[in-house]
C-alpha cells in the first residue's frame, strides 16, 4: 500500500490541526502502517478511499479515529527510573515542605497517555504519605486523546504493561487481578484527576502546578509550538516549581526562563531566578 502525496498532506494537516503533531515528509510509511488498522476495521479498501471519506465528512467520527491512530502513545511505569527516584527523594518532599500547611501541591502529568506516568506518581505519593511527606498532593493527568484517557481512567493494565517498569511489590500492593489483567486499586486511582487538554489548544483555568511532567511529547511539535507551550508552563508554574522533560527533550534555545539542573543522573528544570 502506498499513499498519494496529496492524501499524505491531507492526513498530516488533519493531525496537525487537531494535535499540533508534525508528520514530516518521509514519514509516509508511518501513515500507511498506522492507518492500515483503520482501513481493516472500517472495511475501507485504500488510503485514497479513506481520504475521500474524510473530505466528504470532515469533523465526522472517522476524523477522530484517524487522528487517534496517528498518535504515538508509547509509555511505561517509572519510565526513566532516575527521574522518578529524584521525584521521590527530593522534588516532591521539597515542594511539600516549602508550602504553608494545608496548601495542596499539584503535580501535572501533561501528556499522560494510557496512565502509567500519573499512576507511577500516585505510587510515589502514597509511599511518601506513609512517611508524612506526601500528604495533600493531587495529580492532574491530561492528554489530547480521549481514547487514551479512557484507558488511563480505567487503570487496567495487561501482563505486558505491568511487566514494564513496575516493581513486583507495587503490583501486589497497589493492584487487584482483573481477568488476565491488573486493575489499580481505587485509593491510588483517587489521587489522580484525568482531564482532556490539548497542550497546543486553549487551556482551562488550572491549579498552579508545583511540578510539571512534560515528557516525550514536545518532540512531536514544531519549534514555535514548543516555545509557546514552555512559555505557558512558565506562566502557571508556582514559584519554586520545577519542570521535567523526556530524556531527548530540552528547553535550550526554546525558553530562557528555565535553567537545567542535574541530580543523580536525572535532569530537571527550574526558573532561572529560583
Ligand atoms: C509518547 S507518549 C508519552 C507519554 C508519557 N508522557 C511518557 O513519557 O511515557 C506522547 C503522548 O502525548 C500526547 N499528545 C500528543 N499531542 C498532544 C497535545 N497536543 N496535547 C496533549 N497531549 C498530546 C499523546 O496523546 C500521547 O499520549
mmCIF file of C-alpha atoms and ligand atoms in Angstrom:
data_model
loop_
_atom_site.group_PDB
_atom_site.id
_atom_site.type_symbol
_atom_site.label_atom_id
_atom_site.label_comp_id
_atom_site.label_asym_id
_atom_site.label_seq_id
_atom_site.Cartn_x
_atom_site.Cartn_y
_atom_site.Cartn_z
ATOM 1 C CA UNK A 1 0.000 0.000 0.000
ATOM 2 C CA UNK A 2 1.431 3.401 -0.940
ATOM 3 C CA UNK A 3 -0.052 6.788 -0.214
ATOM 4 C CA UNK A 4 -0.628 9.533 -2.769
ATOM 5 C CA UNK A 5 1.306 12.709 -1.761
ATOM 6 C CA UNK A 6 -1.930 14.765 -1.652
ATOM 7 C CA UNK A 7 -3.553 12.218 0.639
ATOM 8 C CA UNK A 8 -0.461 12.248 2.851
ATOM 9 C CA UNK A 9 -0.666 16.054 3.029
ATOM 10 C CA UNK A 10 -4.352 15.887 3.935
ATOM 11 C CA UNK A 11 -3.744 13.410 6.779
ATOM 12 C CA UNK A 12 -0.756 15.295 8.168
ATOM 13 C CA UNK A 13 -2.674 18.597 8.045
ATOM 14 C CA UNK A 14 -5.618 16.991 9.865
ATOM 15 C CA UNK A 15 -3.392 15.560 12.593
ATOM 16 C CA UNK A 16 -1.537 18.859 12.955
ATOM 17 C CA UNK A 17 -4.739 20.876 13.195
ATOM 18 C CA UNK A 18 -6.134 18.635 15.955
ATOM 19 C CA UNK A 19 -2.963 17.930 17.968
ATOM 20 C CA UNK A 20 -0.073 20.097 16.647
ATOM 21 C CA UNK A 21 1.796 16.845 15.946
ATOM 22 C CA UNK A 22 4.011 17.273 12.874
ATOM 23 C CA UNK A 23 4.258 14.358 10.455
ATOM 24 C CA UNK A 24 7.103 15.281 8.156
ATOM 25 C CA UNK A 25 7.548 14.258 4.550
ATOM 26 C CA UNK A 26 9.450 10.980 4.615
ATOM 27 C CA UNK A 27 7.095 9.551 7.254
ATOM 28 C CA UNK A 28 4.654 8.184 4.677
ATOM 29 C CA UNK A 29 5.364 4.656 5.965
ATOM 30 C CA UNK A 30 4.090 5.719 9.390
ATOM 31 C CA UNK A 31 0.779 6.938 7.982
ATOM 32 C CA UNK A 32 0.424 3.771 5.886
ATOM 33 C CA UNK A 33 1.161 1.392 8.760
ATOM 34 C CA UNK A 34 -0.898 3.197 11.419
ATOM 35 C CA UNK A 35 -3.941 3.687 9.220
ATOM 36 C CA UNK A 36 -3.923 0.085 7.970
ATOM 37 C CA UNK A 37 -5.934 -0.969 11.015
ATOM 38 C CA UNK A 38 -8.495 1.829 10.474
ATOM 39 C CA UNK A 39 -8.938 0.575 6.907
ATOM 40 C CA UNK A 40 -9.380 -3.000 8.120
ATOM 41 C CA UNK A 41 -11.796 -2.082 10.921
ATOM 42 C CA UNK A 42 -13.883 0.160 8.655
ATOM 43 C CA UNK A 43 -13.585 -2.134 5.617
ATOM 44 C CA UNK A 44 -12.271 0.772 3.533
ATOM 45 C CA UNK A 45 -10.307 -0.560 0.505
ATOM 46 C CA UNK A 46 -7.489 2.027 0.318
ATOM 47 C CA UNK A 47 -5.985 5.168 1.837
ATOM 48 C CA UNK A 48 -7.330 7.106 -1.151
ATOM 49 C CA UNK A 49 -10.854 5.959 -0.268
ATOM 50 C CA UNK A 50 -10.268 6.875 3.364
ATOM 51 C CA UNK A 51 -9.188 10.420 2.477
ATOM 52 C CA UNK A 52 -12.185 10.773 0.130
ATOM 53 C CA UNK A 53 -14.459 9.782 3.032
ATOM 54 C CA UNK A 54 -12.700 12.277 5.330
ATOM 55 C CA UNK A 55 -13.027 15.090 2.777
ATOM 56 C CA UNK A 56 -16.707 14.287 2.282
ATOM 57 C CA UNK A 57 -17.471 14.429 6.029
ATOM 58 C CA UNK A 58 -14.867 16.494 7.869
ATOM 59 C CA UNK A 59 -15.493 16.586 11.609
ATOM 60 C CA UNK A 60 -17.127 13.143 11.472
ATOM 61 C CA UNK A 61 -16.100 10.364 13.937
ATOM 62 C CA UNK A 62 -13.818 8.903 11.273
ATOM 63 C CA UNK A 63 -11.583 12.006 11.621
ATOM 64 C CA UNK A 64 -11.182 11.302 15.356
ATOM 65 C CA UNK A 65 -10.326 7.701 14.601
ATOM 66 C CA UNK A 66 -7.657 8.674 12.078
ATOM 67 C CA UNK A 67 -6.108 11.260 14.408
ATOM 68 C CA UNK A 68 -6.103 8.805 17.333
ATOM 69 C CA UNK A 69 -4.457 6.146 15.155
ATOM 70 C CA UNK A 70 -1.645 8.559 14.268
ATOM 71 C CA UNK A 71 -0.745 9.376 17.898
ATOM 72 C CA UNK A 72 2.339 7.748 19.403
ATOM 73 C CA UNK A 73 1.303 6.571 22.868
ATOM 74 C CA UNK A 74 4.453 4.706 23.938
ATOM 75 C CA UNK A 75 4.825 4.813 27.728
ATOM 76 C CA UNK A 76 5.667 2.619 30.709
ATOM 77 C CA UNK A 77 5.641 2.679 34.502
ATOM 78 C CA UNK A 78 8.524 4.667 36.038
ATOM 79 C CA UNK A 79 9.829 5.442 32.555
ATOM 80 C CA UNK A 80 13.298 6.829 33.255
ATOM 81 C CA UNK A 81 13.941 5.459 36.753
ATOM 82 C CA UNK A 82 16.385 8.243 37.766
ATOM 83 C CA UNK A 83 13.732 10.891 37.266
ATOM 84 C CA UNK A 84 11.183 9.076 39.459
ATOM 85 C CA UNK A 85 13.840 8.460 42.140
ATOM 86 C CA UNK A 86 14.536 12.206 42.143
ATOM 87 C CA UNK A 87 10.826 12.964 42.444
ATOM 88 C CA UNK A 88 10.510 10.602 45.418
ATOM 89 C CA UNK A 89 13.701 11.560 47.232
ATOM 90 C CA UNK A 90 13.854 15.281 46.579
ATOM 91 C CA UNK A 91 11.399 17.127 44.375
ATOM 92 C CA UNK A 92 8.073 16.055 45.909
ATOM 93 C CA UNK A 93 9.232 16.198 49.580
ATOM 94 C CA UNK A 94 10.813 19.632 48.983
ATOM 95 C CA UNK A 95 7.727 21.052 47.301
ATOM 96 C CA UNK A 96 5.515 19.682 50.087
ATOM 97 C CA UNK A 97 7.806 21.099 52.792
ATOM 98 C CA UNK A 98 8.011 24.504 51.060
ATOM 99 C CA UNK A 99 4.269 25.231 51.296
ATOM 100 C CA UNK A 100 2.142 26.551 54.097
ATOM 101 C CA UNK A 101 0.356 23.778 55.982
ATOM 102 C CA UNK A 102 -2.854 22.755 54.261
ATOM 103 C CA UNK A 103 -1.906 24.170 50.849
ATOM 104 C CA UNK A 104 -2.171 21.440 48.254
ATOM 105 C CA UNK A 105 0.657 20.504 45.871
ATOM 106 C CA UNK A 106 -0.472 19.798 42.309
ATOM 107 C CA UNK A 107 1.689 17.604 40.083
ATOM 108 C CA UNK A 108 0.704 17.845 36.432
ATOM 109 C CA UNK A 109 1.330 14.987 34.005
ATOM 110 C CA UNK A 110 0.735 16.893 30.748
ATOM 111 C CA UNK A 111 0.641 14.070 28.199
ATOM 112 C CA UNK A 112 -0.341 11.070 30.276
ATOM 113 C CA UNK A 113 -1.113 8.558 27.504
ATOM 114 C CA UNK A 114 -2.614 5.357 28.991
ATOM 115 C CA UNK A 115 -1.802 6.451 32.543
ATOM 116 C CA UNK A 116 1.448 4.733 33.504
ATOM 117 C CA UNK A 117 3.089 8.116 34.211
ATOM 118 C CA UNK A 118 0.438 9.543 36.596
ATOM 119 C CA UNK A 119 -0.030 6.142 38.278
ATOM 120 C CA UNK A 120 3.749 5.966 38.868
ATOM 121 C CA UNK A 121 3.440 9.392 40.510
ATOM 122 C CA UNK A 122 0.497 8.178 42.595
ATOM 123 C CA UNK A 123 2.515 5.201 43.854
ATOM 124 C CA UNK A 124 5.278 7.601 44.953
ATOM 125 C CA UNK A 125 2.820 9.973 46.601
ATOM 126 C CA UNK A 126 1.255 7.083 48.513
ATOM 127 C CA UNK A 127 4.653 5.873 49.650
ATOM 128 C CA UNK A 128 5.630 9.385 50.757
ATOM 129 C CA UNK A 129 2.322 9.912 52.545
ATOM 130 C CA UNK A 130 3.192 6.875 54.677
ATOM 131 C CA UNK A 131 6.297 8.814 55.756
ATOM 132 C CA UNK A 132 4.407 12.087 56.242
ATOM 133 C CA UNK A 133 5.947 13.735 53.147
ATOM 134 C CA UNK A 134 3.234 13.189 50.551
ATOM 135 C CA UNK A 135 0.074 14.472 52.224
ATOM 136 C CA UNK A 136 -2.200 16.863 50.392
ATOM 137 C CA UNK A 137 -0.787 16.117 46.962
ATOM 138 C CA UNK A 138 -3.045 15.981 43.902
ATOM 139 C CA UNK A 139 -2.119 14.659 40.475
ATOM 140 C CA UNK A 140 -3.638 16.194 37.375
ATOM 141 C CA UNK A 141 -3.265 13.988 34.292
ATOM 142 C CA UNK A 142 -4.178 15.351 30.871
ATOM 143 C CA UNK A 143 -3.886 14.266 27.257
ATOM 144 C CA UNK A 144 -5.241 15.287 23.870
ATOM 145 C CA UNK A 145 -6.539 11.783 23.140
ATOM 146 C CA UNK A 146 -9.920 10.793 24.548
ATOM 147 C CA UNK A 147 -9.365 7.081 23.860
ATOM 148 C CA UNK A 148 -6.030 7.077 25.710
ATOM 149 C CA UNK A 149 -7.637 8.960 28.603
ATOM 150 C CA UNK A 150 -10.456 6.429 28.741
ATOM 151 C CA UNK A 151 -7.912 3.664 29.160
ATOM 152 C CA UNK A 152 -5.981 5.700 31.719
ATOM 153 C CA UNK A 153 -9.141 6.336 33.761
ATOM 154 C CA UNK A 154 -9.903 2.610 33.863
ATOM 155 C CA UNK A 155 -6.455 1.861 35.289
ATOM 156 C CA UNK A 156 -6.476 -1.648 33.840
ATOM 157 C CA UNK A 157 -3.158 -2.962 32.501
ATOM 158 C CA UNK A 158 -2.276 -6.248 30.855
ATOM 159 C CA UNK A 159 0.584 -8.548 31.798
ATOM 160 C CA UNK A 160 2.987 -6.989 29.299
ATOM 161 C CA UNK A 161 2.253 -3.481 30.558
ATOM 162 C CA UNK A 162 2.772 -4.354 34.230
ATOM 163 C CA UNK A 163 5.980 -6.172 33.346
ATOM 164 C CA UNK A 164 7.448 -2.901 32.018
ATOM 165 C CA UNK A 165 8.975 -0.881 34.865
ATOM 166 C CA UNK A 166 6.617 -1.823 37.686
ATOM 167 C CA UNK A 167 8.274 -3.450 40.738
ATOM 168 C CA UNK A 168 6.585 -6.753 41.752
ATOM 169 C CA UNK A 169 5.997 -5.384 45.248
ATOM 170 C CA UNK A 170 3.912 -2.492 43.866
ATOM 171 C CA UNK A 171 1.924 -4.842 41.661
ATOM 172 C CA UNK A 172 0.985 -6.896 44.718
ATOM 173 C CA UNK A 173 0.217 -3.888 46.921
ATOM 174 C CA UNK A 174 -1.497 -1.427 44.567
ATOM 175 C CA UNK A 175 -3.379 -3.624 42.034
ATOM 176 C CA UNK A 176 -6.080 -6.258 42.096
ATOM 177 C CA UNK A 177 -6.300 -9.027 39.469
ATOM 178 C CA UNK A 178 -8.975 -8.372 36.840
ATOM 179 C CA UNK A 179 -9.316 -11.355 34.479
ATOM 180 C CA UNK A 180 -5.978 -11.655 32.695
ATOM 181 C CA UNK A 181 -5.189 -8.035 33.609
ATOM 182 C CA UNK A 182 -4.494 -5.952 36.697
ATOM 183 C CA UNK A 183 -6.536 -3.021 37.993
ATOM 184 C CA UNK A 184 -5.135 -0.161 40.037
ATOM 185 C CA UNK A 185 -6.783 -0.009 43.477
ATOM 186 C CA UNK A 186 -9.388 2.761 43.914
ATOM 187 C CA UNK A 187 -7.450 4.524 46.694
ATOM 188 C CA UNK A 188 -4.492 5.022 44.309
ATOM 189 C CA UNK A 189 -6.750 5.967 41.407
ATOM 190 C CA UNK A 190 -8.448 8.582 43.637
ATOM 191 C CA UNK A 191 -5.218 10.613 43.792
ATOM 192 C CA UNK A 192 -5.497 11.418 40.072
ATOM 193 C CA UNK A 193 -7.857 13.677 38.171
ATOM 194 C CA UNK A 194 -7.929 12.891 34.424
ATOM 195 C CA UNK A 195 -8.914 15.674 32.011
ATOM 196 C CA UNK A 196 -8.756 16.167 28.276
ATOM 197 C CA UNK A 197 -6.485 19.020 27.291
ATOM 198 C CA UNK A 198 -4.519 19.797 24.156
ATOM 199 C CA UNK A 199 -1.237 21.461 25.030
ATOM 200 C CA UNK A 200 -1.494 23.358 21.764
ATOM 201 C CA UNK A 201 -5.093 24.477 22.280
ATOM 202 C CA UNK A 202 -6.850 26.665 24.827
ATOM 203 C CA UNK A 203 -6.074 25.759 28.430
ATOM 204 C CA UNK A 204 -8.824 25.946 31.018
ATOM 205 C CA UNK A 205 -8.022 27.519 34.396
ATOM 206 C CA UNK A 206 -5.663 25.094 36.115
ATOM 207 C CA UNK A 207 -4.392 24.964 39.690
ATOM 208 C CA UNK A 208 -0.800 26.301 39.585
ATOM 209 C CA UNK A 209 1.317 23.134 39.497
ATOM 210 C CA UNK A 210 4.415 22.781 41.670
ATOM 211 C CA UNK A 211 5.817 20.028 39.452
ATOM 212 C CA UNK A 212 5.134 19.553 35.743
ATOM 213 C CA UNK A 213 5.948 16.387 33.809
ATOM 214 C CA UNK A 214 6.029 17.304 30.123
ATOM 215 C CA UNK A 215 7.662 14.137 28.943
ATOM 216 C CA UNK A 216 8.152 12.729 25.461
ATOM 217 C CA UNK A 217 5.646 14.998 23.799
ATOM 218 C CA UNK A 218 7.468 18.224 22.792
ATOM 219 C CA UNK A 219 9.455 16.172 20.274
ATOM 220 C CA UNK A 220 6.311 15.795 18.142
ATOM 221 C CA UNK A 221 5.746 19.567 17.765
ATOM 222 C CA UNK A 222 7.376 22.309 15.697
ATOM 223 C CA UNK A 223 9.667 24.851 17.355
ATOM 224 C CA UNK A 224 7.036 27.600 17.627
ATOM 225 C CA UNK A 225 4.612 25.230 19.397
ATOM 226 C CA UNK A 226 7.340 24.033 21.787
ATOM 227 C CA UNK A 227 8.170 27.664 22.615
ATOM 228 C CA UNK A 228 4.528 28.560 23.198
ATOM 229 C CA UNK A 229 3.914 25.571 25.491
ATOM 230 C CA UNK A 230 7.045 26.249 27.573
ATOM 231 C CA UNK A 231 6.067 29.889 27.886
ATOM 232 C CA UNK A 232 2.623 28.924 29.144
ATOM 233 C CA UNK A 233 4.103 26.480 31.630
ATOM 234 C CA UNK A 234 6.423 29.213 32.863
ATOM 235 C CA UNK A 235 3.286 31.333 33.251
ATOM 236 C CA UNK A 236 1.434 28.898 35.521
ATOM 237 C CA UNK A 237 4.213 27.066 37.418
ATOM 238 C CA UNK A 238 4.136 28.013 41.095
ATOM 239 C CA UNK A 239 7.141 29.932 42.473
ATOM 240 C CA UNK A 240 9.974 27.484 43.142
ATOM 241 C CA UNK A 241 8.274 24.856 40.974
ATOM 242 C CA UNK A 242 10.032 22.532 38.565
ATOM 243 C CA UNK A 243 9.616 21.007 35.135
ATOM 244 C CA UNK A 244 10.663 17.550 33.950
ATOM 245 C CA UNK A 245 11.046 16.749 30.263
ATOM 246 C CA UNK A 246 11.716 13.484 28.428
ATOM 247 C CA UNK A 247 15.325 12.371 28.138
ATOM 248 C CA UNK A 248 15.566 13.521 24.487
ATOM 249 C CA UNK A 249 13.995 16.920 25.187
ATOM 250 C CA UNK A 250 15.341 20.274 26.375
ATOM 251 C CA UNK A 251 14.301 23.891 26.964
ATOM 252 C CA UNK A 252 17.610 25.001 25.397
ATOM 253 C CA UNK A 253 17.037 27.627 22.650
ATOM 254 C CA UNK A 254 13.283 27.393 23.327
ATOM 255 C CA UNK A 255 12.811 29.226 26.622
ATOM 256 C CA UNK A 256 15.498 31.105 28.509
ATOM 257 C CA UNK A 257 13.424 31.349 31.715
ATOM 258 C CA UNK A 258 14.298 27.749 32.603
ATOM 259 C CA UNK A 259 17.675 26.575 33.901
ATOM 260 C CA UNK A 260 18.784 22.958 33.548
ATOM 261 C CA UNK A 261 19.693 21.183 36.794
ATOM 262 C CA UNK A 262 21.014 17.673 37.289
ATOM 263 C CA UNK A 263 20.862 15.409 40.289
ATOM 264 C CA UNK A 264 21.863 11.737 40.499
ATOM 265 C CA UNK A 265 21.649 11.235 36.732
ATOM 266 C CA UNK A 266 18.249 12.934 36.446
ATOM 267 C CA UNK A 267 17.623 16.238 34.694
ATOM 268 C CA UNK A 268 15.027 18.801 35.707
ATOM 269 C CA UNK A 269 14.383 22.491 35.108
ATOM 270 C CA UNK A 270 13.604 25.354 37.444
ATOM 271 C CA UNK A 271 13.131 29.027 36.722
ATOM 272 C CA UNK A 272 16.486 30.710 36.342
ATOM 273 C CA UNK A 273 15.597 33.146 39.097
ATOM 274 C CA UNK A 274 14.765 30.321 41.562
HETATM 275 C C1 LIG B 1 4.930 9.126 23.629
HETATM 276 S S1 LIG B 1 3.549 9.489 24.638
HETATM 277 C C2 LIG B 1 4.358 9.990 26.141
HETATM 278 C C3 LIG B 1 3.616 9.520 27.368
HETATM 279 C C4 LIG B 1 4.292 9.846 28.702
HETATM 280 N N1 LIG B 1 4.376 11.262 28.910
HETATM 281 C C5 LIG B 1 5.653 9.213 28.778
HETATM 282 O O1 LIG B 1 6.660 9.928 28.708
HETATM 283 O O2 LIG B 1 5.737 7.994 28.948
HETATM 284 C C6 LIG B 1 3.007 11.026 23.921
HETATM 285 C C7 LIG B 1 1.664 11.492 24.444
HETATM 286 O O3 LIG B 1 1.493 12.856 24.072
HETATM 287 C C8 LIG B 1 0.120 13.041 23.804
HETATM 288 N N2 LIG B 1 -0.070 14.258 22.990
HETATM 289 C C9 LIG B 1 0.246 14.438 21.685
HETATM 290 N N3 LIG B 1 -0.122 15.676 21.296
HETATM 291 C C10 LIG B 1 -0.655 16.282 22.382
HETATM 292 C C11 LIG B 1 -1.230 17.556 22.601
HETATM 293 N N4 LIG B 1 -1.340 18.474 21.628
HETATM 294 N N5 LIG B 1 -1.698 17.851 23.846
HETATM 295 C C12 LIG B 1 -1.618 16.928 24.840
HETATM 296 N N6 LIG B 1 -1.104 15.697 24.679
HETATM 297 C C13 LIG B 1 -0.628 15.384 23.464
HETATM 298 C C14 LIG B 1 -0.275 11.778 23.078
HETATM 299 O O4 LIG B 1 -1.662 11.597 23.063
HETATM 300 C C15 LIG B 1 0.485 10.725 23.894
HETATM 301 O O5 LIG B 1 -0.314 10.251 24.934
#
